[in-house]
XYZ file of C-alpha atoms in Angstrom:
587
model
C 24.734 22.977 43.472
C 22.241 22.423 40.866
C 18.415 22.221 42.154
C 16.476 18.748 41.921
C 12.484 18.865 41.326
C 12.460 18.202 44.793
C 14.188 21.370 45.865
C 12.900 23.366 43.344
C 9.397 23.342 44.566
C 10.725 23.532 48.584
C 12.815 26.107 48.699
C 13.923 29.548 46.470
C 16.812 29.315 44.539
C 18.369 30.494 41.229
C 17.198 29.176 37.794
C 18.701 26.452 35.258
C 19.519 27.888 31.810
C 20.954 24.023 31.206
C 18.539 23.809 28.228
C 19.444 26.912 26.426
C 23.312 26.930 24.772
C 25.397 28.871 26.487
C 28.424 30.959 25.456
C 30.373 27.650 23.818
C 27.404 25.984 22.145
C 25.838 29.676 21.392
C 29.009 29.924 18.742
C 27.761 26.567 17.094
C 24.802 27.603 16.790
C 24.886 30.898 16.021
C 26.857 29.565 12.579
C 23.967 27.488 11.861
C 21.464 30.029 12.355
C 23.390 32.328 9.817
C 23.307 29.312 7.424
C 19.737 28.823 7.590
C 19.510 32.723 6.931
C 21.639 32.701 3.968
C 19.378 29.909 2.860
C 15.866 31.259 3.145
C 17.549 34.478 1.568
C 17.372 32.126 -1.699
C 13.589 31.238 -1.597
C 13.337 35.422 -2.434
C 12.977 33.760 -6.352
C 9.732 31.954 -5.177
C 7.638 35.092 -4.065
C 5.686 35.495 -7.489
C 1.403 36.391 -7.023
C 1.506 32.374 -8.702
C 3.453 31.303 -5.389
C 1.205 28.229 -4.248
C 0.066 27.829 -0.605
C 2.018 24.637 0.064
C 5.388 26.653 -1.266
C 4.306 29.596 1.456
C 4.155 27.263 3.963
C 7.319 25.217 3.231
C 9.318 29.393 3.344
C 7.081 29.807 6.819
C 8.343 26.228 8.388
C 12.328 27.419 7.686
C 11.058 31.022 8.921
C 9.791 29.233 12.209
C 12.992 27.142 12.755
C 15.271 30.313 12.517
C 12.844 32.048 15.499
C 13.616 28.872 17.667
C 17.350 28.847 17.146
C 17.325 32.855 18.099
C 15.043 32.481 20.442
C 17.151 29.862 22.570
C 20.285 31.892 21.559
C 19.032 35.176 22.725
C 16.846 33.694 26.055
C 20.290 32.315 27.659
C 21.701 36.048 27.077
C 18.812 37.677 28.249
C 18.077 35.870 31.159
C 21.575 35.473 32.003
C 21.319 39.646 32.024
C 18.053 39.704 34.073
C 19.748 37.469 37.280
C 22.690 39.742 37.686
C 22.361 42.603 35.552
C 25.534 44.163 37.480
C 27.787 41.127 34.736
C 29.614 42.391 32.277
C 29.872 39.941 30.443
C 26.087 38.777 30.986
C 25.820 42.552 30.003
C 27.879 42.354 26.549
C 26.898 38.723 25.722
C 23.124 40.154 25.877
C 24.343 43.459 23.776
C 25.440 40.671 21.008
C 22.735 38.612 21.121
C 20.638 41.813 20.454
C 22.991 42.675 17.385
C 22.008 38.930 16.213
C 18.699 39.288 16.445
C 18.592 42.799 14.542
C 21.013 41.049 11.540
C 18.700 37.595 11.838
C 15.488 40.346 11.716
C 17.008 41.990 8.372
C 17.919 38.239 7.062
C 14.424 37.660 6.954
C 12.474 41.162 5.888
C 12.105 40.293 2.808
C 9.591 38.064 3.384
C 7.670 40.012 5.977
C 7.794 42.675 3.397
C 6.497 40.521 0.819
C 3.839 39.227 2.384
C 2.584 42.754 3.662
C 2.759 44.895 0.782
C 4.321 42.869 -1.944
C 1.102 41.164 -2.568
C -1.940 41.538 -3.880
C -5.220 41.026 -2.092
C -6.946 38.617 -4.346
C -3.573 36.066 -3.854
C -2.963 36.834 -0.653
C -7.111 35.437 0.719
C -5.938 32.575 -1.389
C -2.709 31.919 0.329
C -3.853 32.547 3.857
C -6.495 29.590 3.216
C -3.782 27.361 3.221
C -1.807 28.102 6.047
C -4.213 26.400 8.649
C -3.065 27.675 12.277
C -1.777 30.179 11.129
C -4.401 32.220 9.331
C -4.501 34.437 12.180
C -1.091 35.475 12.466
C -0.459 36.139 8.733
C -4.122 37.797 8.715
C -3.189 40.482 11.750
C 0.077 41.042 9.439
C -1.453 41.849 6.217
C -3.357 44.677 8.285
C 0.421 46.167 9.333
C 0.622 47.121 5.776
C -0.137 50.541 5.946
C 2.715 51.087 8.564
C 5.370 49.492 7.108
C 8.097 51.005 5.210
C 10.385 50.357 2.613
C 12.888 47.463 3.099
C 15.651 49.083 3.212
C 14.765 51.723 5.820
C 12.978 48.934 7.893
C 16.393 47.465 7.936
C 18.277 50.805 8.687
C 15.708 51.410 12.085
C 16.533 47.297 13.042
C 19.903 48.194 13.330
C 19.533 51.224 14.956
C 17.116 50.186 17.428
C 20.226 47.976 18.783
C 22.262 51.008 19.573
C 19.401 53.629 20.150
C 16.571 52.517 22.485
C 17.129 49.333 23.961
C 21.123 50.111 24.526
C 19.486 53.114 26.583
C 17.377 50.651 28.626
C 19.636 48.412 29.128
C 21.355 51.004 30.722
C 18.363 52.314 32.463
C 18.386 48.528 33.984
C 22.212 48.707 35.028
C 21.637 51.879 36.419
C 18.374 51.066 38.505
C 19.293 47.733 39.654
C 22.579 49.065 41.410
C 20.790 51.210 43.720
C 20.845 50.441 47.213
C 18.050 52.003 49.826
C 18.745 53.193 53.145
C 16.058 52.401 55.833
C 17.527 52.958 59.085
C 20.620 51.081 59.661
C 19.657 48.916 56.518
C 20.844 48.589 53.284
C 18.660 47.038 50.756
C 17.876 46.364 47.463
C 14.305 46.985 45.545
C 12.780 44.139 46.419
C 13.396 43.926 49.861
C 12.399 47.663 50.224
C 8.776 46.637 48.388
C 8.115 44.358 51.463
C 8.325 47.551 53.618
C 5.567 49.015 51.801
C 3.189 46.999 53.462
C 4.808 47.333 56.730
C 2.110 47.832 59.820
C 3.696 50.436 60.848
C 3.478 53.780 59.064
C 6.617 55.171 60.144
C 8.502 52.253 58.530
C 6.255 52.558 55.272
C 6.848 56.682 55.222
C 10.856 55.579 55.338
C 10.660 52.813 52.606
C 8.598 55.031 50.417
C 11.207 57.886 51.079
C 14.109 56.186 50.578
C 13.338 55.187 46.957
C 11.970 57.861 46.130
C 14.884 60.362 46.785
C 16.909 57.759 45.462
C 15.179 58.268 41.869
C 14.516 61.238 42.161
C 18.487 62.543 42.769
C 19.009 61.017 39.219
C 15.564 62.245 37.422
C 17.771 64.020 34.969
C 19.667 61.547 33.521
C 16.565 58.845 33.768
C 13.935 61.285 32.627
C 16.414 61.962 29.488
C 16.557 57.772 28.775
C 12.404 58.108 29.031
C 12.737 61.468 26.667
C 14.921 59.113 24.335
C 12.231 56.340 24.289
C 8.883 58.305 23.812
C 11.006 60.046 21.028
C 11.676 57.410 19.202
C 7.906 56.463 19.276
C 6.955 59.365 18.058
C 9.344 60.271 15.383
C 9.693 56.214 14.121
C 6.181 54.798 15.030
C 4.081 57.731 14.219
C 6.344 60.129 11.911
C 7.032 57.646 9.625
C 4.625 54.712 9.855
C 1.998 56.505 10.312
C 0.255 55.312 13.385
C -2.561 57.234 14.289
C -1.049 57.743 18.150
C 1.948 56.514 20.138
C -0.694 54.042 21.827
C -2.283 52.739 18.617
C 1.456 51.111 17.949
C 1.299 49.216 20.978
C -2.777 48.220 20.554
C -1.688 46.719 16.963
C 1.006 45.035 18.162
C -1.346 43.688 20.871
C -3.872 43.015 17.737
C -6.846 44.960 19.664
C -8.806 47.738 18.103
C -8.295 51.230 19.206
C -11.619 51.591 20.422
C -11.808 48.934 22.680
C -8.614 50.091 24.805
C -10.157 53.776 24.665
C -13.797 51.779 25.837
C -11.313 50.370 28.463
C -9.659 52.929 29.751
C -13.023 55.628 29.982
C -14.618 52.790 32.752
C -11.300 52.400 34.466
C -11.273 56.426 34.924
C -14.781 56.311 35.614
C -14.360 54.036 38.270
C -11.705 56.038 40.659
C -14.854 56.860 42.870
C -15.431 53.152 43.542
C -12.035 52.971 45.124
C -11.639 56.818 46.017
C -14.766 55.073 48.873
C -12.334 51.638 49.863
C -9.236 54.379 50.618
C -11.927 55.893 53.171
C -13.034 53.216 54.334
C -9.671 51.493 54.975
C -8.479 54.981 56.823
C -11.246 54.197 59.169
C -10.028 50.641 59.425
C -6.655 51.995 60.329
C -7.915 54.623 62.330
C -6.581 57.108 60.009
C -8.420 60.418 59.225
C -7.516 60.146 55.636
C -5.113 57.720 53.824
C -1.958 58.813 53.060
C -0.146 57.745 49.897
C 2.215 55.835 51.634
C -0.361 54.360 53.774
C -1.779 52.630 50.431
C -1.166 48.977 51.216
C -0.769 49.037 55.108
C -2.210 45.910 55.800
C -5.586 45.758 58.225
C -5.266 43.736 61.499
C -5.841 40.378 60.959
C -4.053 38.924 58.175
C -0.685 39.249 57.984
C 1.173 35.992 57.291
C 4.551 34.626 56.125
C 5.061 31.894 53.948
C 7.980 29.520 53.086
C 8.816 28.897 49.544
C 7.024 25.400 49.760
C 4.383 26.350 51.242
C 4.043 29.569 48.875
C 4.414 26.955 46.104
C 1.604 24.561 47.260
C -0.714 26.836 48.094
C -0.808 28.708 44.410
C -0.727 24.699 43.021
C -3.803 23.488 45.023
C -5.861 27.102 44.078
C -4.897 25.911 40.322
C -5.681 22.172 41.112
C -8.892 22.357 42.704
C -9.913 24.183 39.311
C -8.173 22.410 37.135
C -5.638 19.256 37.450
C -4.154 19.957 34.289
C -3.506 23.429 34.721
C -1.885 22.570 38.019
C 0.122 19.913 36.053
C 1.585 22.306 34.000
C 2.901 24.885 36.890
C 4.147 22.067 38.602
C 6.091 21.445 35.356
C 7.457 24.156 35.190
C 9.082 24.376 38.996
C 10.002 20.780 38.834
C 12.257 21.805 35.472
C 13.941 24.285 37.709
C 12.839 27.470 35.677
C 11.780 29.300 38.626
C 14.327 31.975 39.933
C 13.079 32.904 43.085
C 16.219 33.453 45.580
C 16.802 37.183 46.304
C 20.206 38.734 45.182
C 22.015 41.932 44.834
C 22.406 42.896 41.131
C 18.965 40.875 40.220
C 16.524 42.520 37.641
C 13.778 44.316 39.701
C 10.033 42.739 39.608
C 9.057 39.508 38.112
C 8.556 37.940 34.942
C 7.427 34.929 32.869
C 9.440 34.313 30.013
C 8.692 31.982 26.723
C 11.053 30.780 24.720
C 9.696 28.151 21.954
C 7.417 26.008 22.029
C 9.202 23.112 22.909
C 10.753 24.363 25.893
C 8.880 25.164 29.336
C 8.686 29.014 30.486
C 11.163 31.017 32.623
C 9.745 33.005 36.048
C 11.597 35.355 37.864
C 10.779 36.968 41.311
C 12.142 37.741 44.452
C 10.597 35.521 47.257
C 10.854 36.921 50.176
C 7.813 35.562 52.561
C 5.065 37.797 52.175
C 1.968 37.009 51.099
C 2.192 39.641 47.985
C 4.822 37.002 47.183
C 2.417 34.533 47.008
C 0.842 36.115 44.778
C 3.464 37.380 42.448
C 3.987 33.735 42.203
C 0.363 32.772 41.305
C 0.514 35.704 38.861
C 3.971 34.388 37.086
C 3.193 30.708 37.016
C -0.409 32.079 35.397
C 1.612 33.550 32.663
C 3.385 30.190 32.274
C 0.638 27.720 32.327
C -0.851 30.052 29.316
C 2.618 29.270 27.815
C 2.361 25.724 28.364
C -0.889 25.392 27.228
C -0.390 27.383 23.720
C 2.402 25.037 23.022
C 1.004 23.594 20.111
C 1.135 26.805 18.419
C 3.789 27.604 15.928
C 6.283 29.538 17.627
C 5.238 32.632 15.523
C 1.151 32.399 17.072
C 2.297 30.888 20.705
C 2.565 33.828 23.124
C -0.595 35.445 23.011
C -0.836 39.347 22.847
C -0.412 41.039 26.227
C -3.859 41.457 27.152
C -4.957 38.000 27.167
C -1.408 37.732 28.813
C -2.252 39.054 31.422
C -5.729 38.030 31.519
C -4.350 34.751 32.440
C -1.964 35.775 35.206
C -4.628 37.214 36.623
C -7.070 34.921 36.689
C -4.474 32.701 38.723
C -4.268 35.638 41.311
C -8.212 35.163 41.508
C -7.641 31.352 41.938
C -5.627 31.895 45.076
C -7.783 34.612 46.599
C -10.856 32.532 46.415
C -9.021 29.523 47.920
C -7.331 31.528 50.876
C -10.559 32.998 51.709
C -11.961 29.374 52.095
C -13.204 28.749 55.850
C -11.481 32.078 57.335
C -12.480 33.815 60.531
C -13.888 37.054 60.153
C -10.843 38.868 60.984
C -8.967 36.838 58.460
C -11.482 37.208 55.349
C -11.586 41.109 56.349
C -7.677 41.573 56.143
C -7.417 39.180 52.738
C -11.005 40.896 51.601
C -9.123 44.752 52.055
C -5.625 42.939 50.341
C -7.497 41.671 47.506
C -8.993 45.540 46.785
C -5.185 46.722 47.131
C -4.214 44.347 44.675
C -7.421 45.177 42.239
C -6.674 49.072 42.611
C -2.858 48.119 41.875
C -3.931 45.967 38.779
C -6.727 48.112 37.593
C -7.032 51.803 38.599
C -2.976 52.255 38.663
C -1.911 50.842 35.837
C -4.683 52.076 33.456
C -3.910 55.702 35.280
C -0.231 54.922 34.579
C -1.552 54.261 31.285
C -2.965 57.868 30.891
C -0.090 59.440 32.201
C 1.746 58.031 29.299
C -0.408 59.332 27.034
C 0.167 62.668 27.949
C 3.819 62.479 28.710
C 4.404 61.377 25.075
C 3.062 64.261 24.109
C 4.953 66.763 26.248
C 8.164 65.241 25.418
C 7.223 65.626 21.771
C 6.521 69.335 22.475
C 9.818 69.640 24.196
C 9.051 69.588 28.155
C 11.842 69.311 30.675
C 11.296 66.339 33.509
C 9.735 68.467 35.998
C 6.934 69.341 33.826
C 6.321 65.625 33.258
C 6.644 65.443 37.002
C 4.149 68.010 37.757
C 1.725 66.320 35.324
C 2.364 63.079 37.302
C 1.334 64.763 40.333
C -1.616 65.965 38.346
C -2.708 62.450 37.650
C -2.075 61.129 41.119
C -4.859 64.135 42.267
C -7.328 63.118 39.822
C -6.989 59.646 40.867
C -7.124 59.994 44.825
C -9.525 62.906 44.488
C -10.034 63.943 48.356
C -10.022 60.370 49.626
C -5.835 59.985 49.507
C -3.085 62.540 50.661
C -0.389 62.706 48.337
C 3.130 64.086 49.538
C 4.709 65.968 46.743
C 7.498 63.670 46.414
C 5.502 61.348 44.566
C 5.736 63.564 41.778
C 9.319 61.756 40.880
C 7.585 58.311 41.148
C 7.061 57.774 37.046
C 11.024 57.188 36.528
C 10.948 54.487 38.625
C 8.259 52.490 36.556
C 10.563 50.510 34.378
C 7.518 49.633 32.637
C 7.339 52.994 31.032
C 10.981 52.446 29.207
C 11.265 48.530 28.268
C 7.578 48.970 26.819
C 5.812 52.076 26.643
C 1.412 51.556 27.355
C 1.966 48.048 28.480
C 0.675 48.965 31.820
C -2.962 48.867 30.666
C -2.730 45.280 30.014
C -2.956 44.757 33.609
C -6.380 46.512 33.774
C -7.478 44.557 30.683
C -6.586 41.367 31.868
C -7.701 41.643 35.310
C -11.478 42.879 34.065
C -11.105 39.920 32.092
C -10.497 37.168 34.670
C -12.961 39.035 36.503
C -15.688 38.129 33.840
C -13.755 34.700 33.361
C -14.168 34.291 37.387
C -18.403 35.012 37.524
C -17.953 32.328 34.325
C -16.463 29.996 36.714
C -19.132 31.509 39.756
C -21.605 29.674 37.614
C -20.705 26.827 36.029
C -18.286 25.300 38.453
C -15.722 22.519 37.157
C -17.362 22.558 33.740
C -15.914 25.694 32.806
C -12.076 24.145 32.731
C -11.978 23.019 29.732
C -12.881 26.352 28.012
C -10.836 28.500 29.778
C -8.101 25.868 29.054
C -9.167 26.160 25.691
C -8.517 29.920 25.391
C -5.413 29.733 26.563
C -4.658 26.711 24.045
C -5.288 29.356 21.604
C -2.220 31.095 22.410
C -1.876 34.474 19.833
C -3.749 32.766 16.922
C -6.679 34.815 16.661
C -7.695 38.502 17.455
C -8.622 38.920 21.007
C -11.903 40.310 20.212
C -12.900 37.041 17.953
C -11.644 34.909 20.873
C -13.674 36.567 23.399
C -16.360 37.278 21.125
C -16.524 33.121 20.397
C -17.192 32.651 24.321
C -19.921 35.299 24.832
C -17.522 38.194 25.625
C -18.193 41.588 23.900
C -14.787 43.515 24.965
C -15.314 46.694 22.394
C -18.242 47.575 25.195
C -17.944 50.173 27.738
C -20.373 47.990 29.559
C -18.251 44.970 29.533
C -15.500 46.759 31.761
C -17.389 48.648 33.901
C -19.053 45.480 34.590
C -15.989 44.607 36.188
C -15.851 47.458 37.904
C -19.376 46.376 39.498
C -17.775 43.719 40.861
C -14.923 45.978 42.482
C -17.474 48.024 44.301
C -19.695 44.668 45.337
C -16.103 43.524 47.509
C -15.731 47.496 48.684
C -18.940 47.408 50.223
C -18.622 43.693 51.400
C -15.713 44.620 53.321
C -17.165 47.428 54.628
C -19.995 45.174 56.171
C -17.048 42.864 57.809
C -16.017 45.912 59.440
């Protein structure tokens, strides 16, 4: 039974892909699509150095109008894939929409090509005047230039990248998603084991951590070779042939952020593995643990555990949002009323969460798993973060809306901080000290792990290039996890498998220090807030109106953020050790 706004905000439940065409009207429209392809192939004649502005824009408008058809074509496929990934036909239906996209891509290269290395400078400055909005987007293009190739072998690696990498993590995905963990006499999937992670007790957290584990780690050779596959194709593609200075420079252009700021960004998040190397001891001591054991990571202290219904999950994250800003609340709301929140927890369902944007003129799709924990909570804050920034860049063109990960995730995050700071609102001591000691697990989770994930990839690309098997990669894992924990942590060598279970690491390779970027970021964003109350809505509202239409270091930069500093980050991680030390003073 479908889901009314009422239901949709009181209880979990599965998504409504109503608004996107499904296999029937995806045939329809797929024919138009290829007609409006066929068509823009013909405006090929107009891209002379005399082109005018207004003709540019006129060739950008049709280009904008194809992204929205695929993008509604190839949403209902994918997300169709993501809630039961165990369909085949979800499974081939996504596999086609794929081969669309890559044939749709081609359709249009010409122009991309064109405007990167087709024309001259001089023309080009003249040109990008006159495209208003979207000065931005064409401007971060022009600077691709150097790594793009010729047309036809851009086309070739299109194609290819349909049967090559992502066929691989699709499979990765089907593969993953299948497994079931044992934990005593249960059977469960991912998600449910997650919520044993932050069991109470340690022997349940030693089994949950165990059982997944072993599980990945009894098919490390086939899911390190998928991860071999996927760094190789980096390398050999993205550096081989375009020329990228480093596998991690490819994804830092694509996020339209200079090398040296990520690199400033990830030296303070090493630096900082002393500030939490000191909360690990000083939780131990909280737990009455001599030393924290890896599994014993997110054991929660006494005093806060709490579960929360769907509703009440949903108007808790709504009144953080609200009491900052009404409209931003507005827009979540939106988004749960419109029944593009899949919460409900099934067998077969994509592991994690997401926030998905489609167009601009259609509201944002969330998945997660809801299953009553506070974590949950905040997985929910996090997603409906992502999809308020979505909401709020939807006067973008469809080619500038979604912002570049960073900021992405800058605004996810900033939600999490929303929630925290209302939660901790007029708790007991024992309360603030449990959520105060949750909220460091979540900023080591969001900050030190991911940017040492992060690292990790940095030198695993580089092994696999040099031809290591998956247990050197595995020992180098282990490597990291010791430089992370230092003394403070005991790691159990079967943590050395953990890195194939990081899907991250195969659907996008150094994505993971996005989460450290953004949540420095809403930490500076949050001291904004500290001091200027209710007046700062409107320009953080405004940043997020800004969508992916200018470099994040010029949108920062406009608001009194300098991000290329080493300073600016490790002022975040000031404020890290400021909550370590107030929780040690609850204690």
């Amino acid at each position: 039974m479908a889901r009314t706004p009422r239901t949709a905000a009181a209880r979990a439940g599965a998504w409504s892909l109503s608004e996107l065409p499904g296999p029937r009207e995806a045939a329809a429209e797929e024919r138009r699509l290829r007609r409006a392809v066929a068509a823009l192939g013909r405006s090929r004649r107009l891209l002379r150095p005399s082109i005018t502005a207004a003709q540019v824009a006129g060739i950008v408008s049709r280009i904008e109008a194809i992204h929205d058809s695929l993008g509604r074509i190839h949403a209902h496929a994918a997300l169709s894939h993501a809630a039961d990934t165990r369909s085949e036909e979800a499974s081939a239906r996504l596999a086609a929409a794929e081969r669309l996209a890559a044939q749709v891509s081609n359709g249009m290269l010409f122009f991309e090509q064109w405007w990167k290395v087709g024309l001259d400078a001089r023309n080009a400055r003249r040109i990008l005047g006159g495209l208003g909005r979207l000065e931005g987007h064409f401007a971060h293009m022009r600077l691709m230039a150097r790594h793009t190739l010729p047309e036809e072998q851009e086309r070739i690696i299109n194609i290819m990248e349909v049967t090559g990498t992502s066929a691989l993590v699709r499979l990765y995905d089907r593969l993953t998603s299948a497994y079931e963990y044992r934990v005593g006499r249960r059977s469960m999937g991912r998600e449910e084991l997650s919520a044993l992670v932050r069991s109470p007790r340690a022997t349940v957290r030693r089994a949950a951590y165990r059982a997944l584990l072993s599980r990945f780690a009894a098919n490390r050779g086939t899911l390190a070779d998928i991860y071999s596959s996927v760094a190789s194709e980096w390398e050999s593609v993205e550096v081989g042939l375009r020329s990228h200075a480093s596998p991690i420079s490819v994804r830092n252009m694509a996020n339209n952020v200079d090398d040296r700021t990520v690199s400033a960004l990830l030296r303070a998040c090493e630096g900082g593995a002393p500030v939490f190397r000191r909360f690990f001891a000083a939780k131990a001591r909280m737990l009455g643990l001599g030393k924290m054991r890896r599994y014993d990571l997110y054991a929660p202290v006494p005093g806060g555990r709490a579960r929360n219904s769907y509703a009440e999950a949903t108007g808790r994250v709504l009144g953080a949002m609200s009491s900052f800003s009404p409209e931003m609340a507005s827009m979540a709301r939106r988004v749960i009323e419109s029944c593009h929140v899949d919460s409900e927890v099934r067998k077969g369902k994509r592991d994690g969460a997401f926030c998905s944007t489609v167009t601009p003129g259609l509201d944002p799709y969330v998945l997660m798993s809801f299953t009553g924990t506070v974590e949950d909570t905040f997985t929910l804050a996090h997603e409906l973060g992502h999809a308020v920034h979505s909401v709020a860049a939807s006067s973008q063109s469809i080619l500038a809306q979604g912002a570049p990960l960073p900021l992405a995730e800058t605004a996810s995050t900033f939600s999490e901080a929303l929630l925290h700071d209302s939660l901790m609102e007029g708790a007991p001591p024992a309360r603030r000290r449990a959520m105060l000691s949750s909220r460091l697990d979540s900023l080591y989770a969001t900050i030190m792990r991911q940017s040492f994930f992060t690292l990790f990839e940095q030198r695993a690309h580089k092994m696999v290039a040099s031809g290591a098997t998956a247990g050197e990669i595995s020992a180098e894992y282990a490597r990291g996890l010791r430089a992370q924990f230092g003394t403070s942590v005991e790691v159990s060598a079967d943590f050395a498998d953990e890195w194939v279970a990081i899907p991250h690491f195969y659907h996008a390779p150094f994505y993971c220090y996005a989460y450290s970027f953004g949540c420095l970021m809403a930490l500076a964003l949050s001291a904004r807030r500290a001091e200027e109350g209710p007046a700062f809505a409107p320009t953080y509202m405004g940043i997020l109106a800004a969508g992916g239409s200018e470099k994040p270091e010029d949108l920062m930069g406009r608001h009194g953020f300098d991000i290329g500093r080493a300073s600016f980050w490790r002022g975040g991680m000031d404020y890290v050790a400021r909550q370590a030390r107030e929780l040690e003073r609850l204690r």
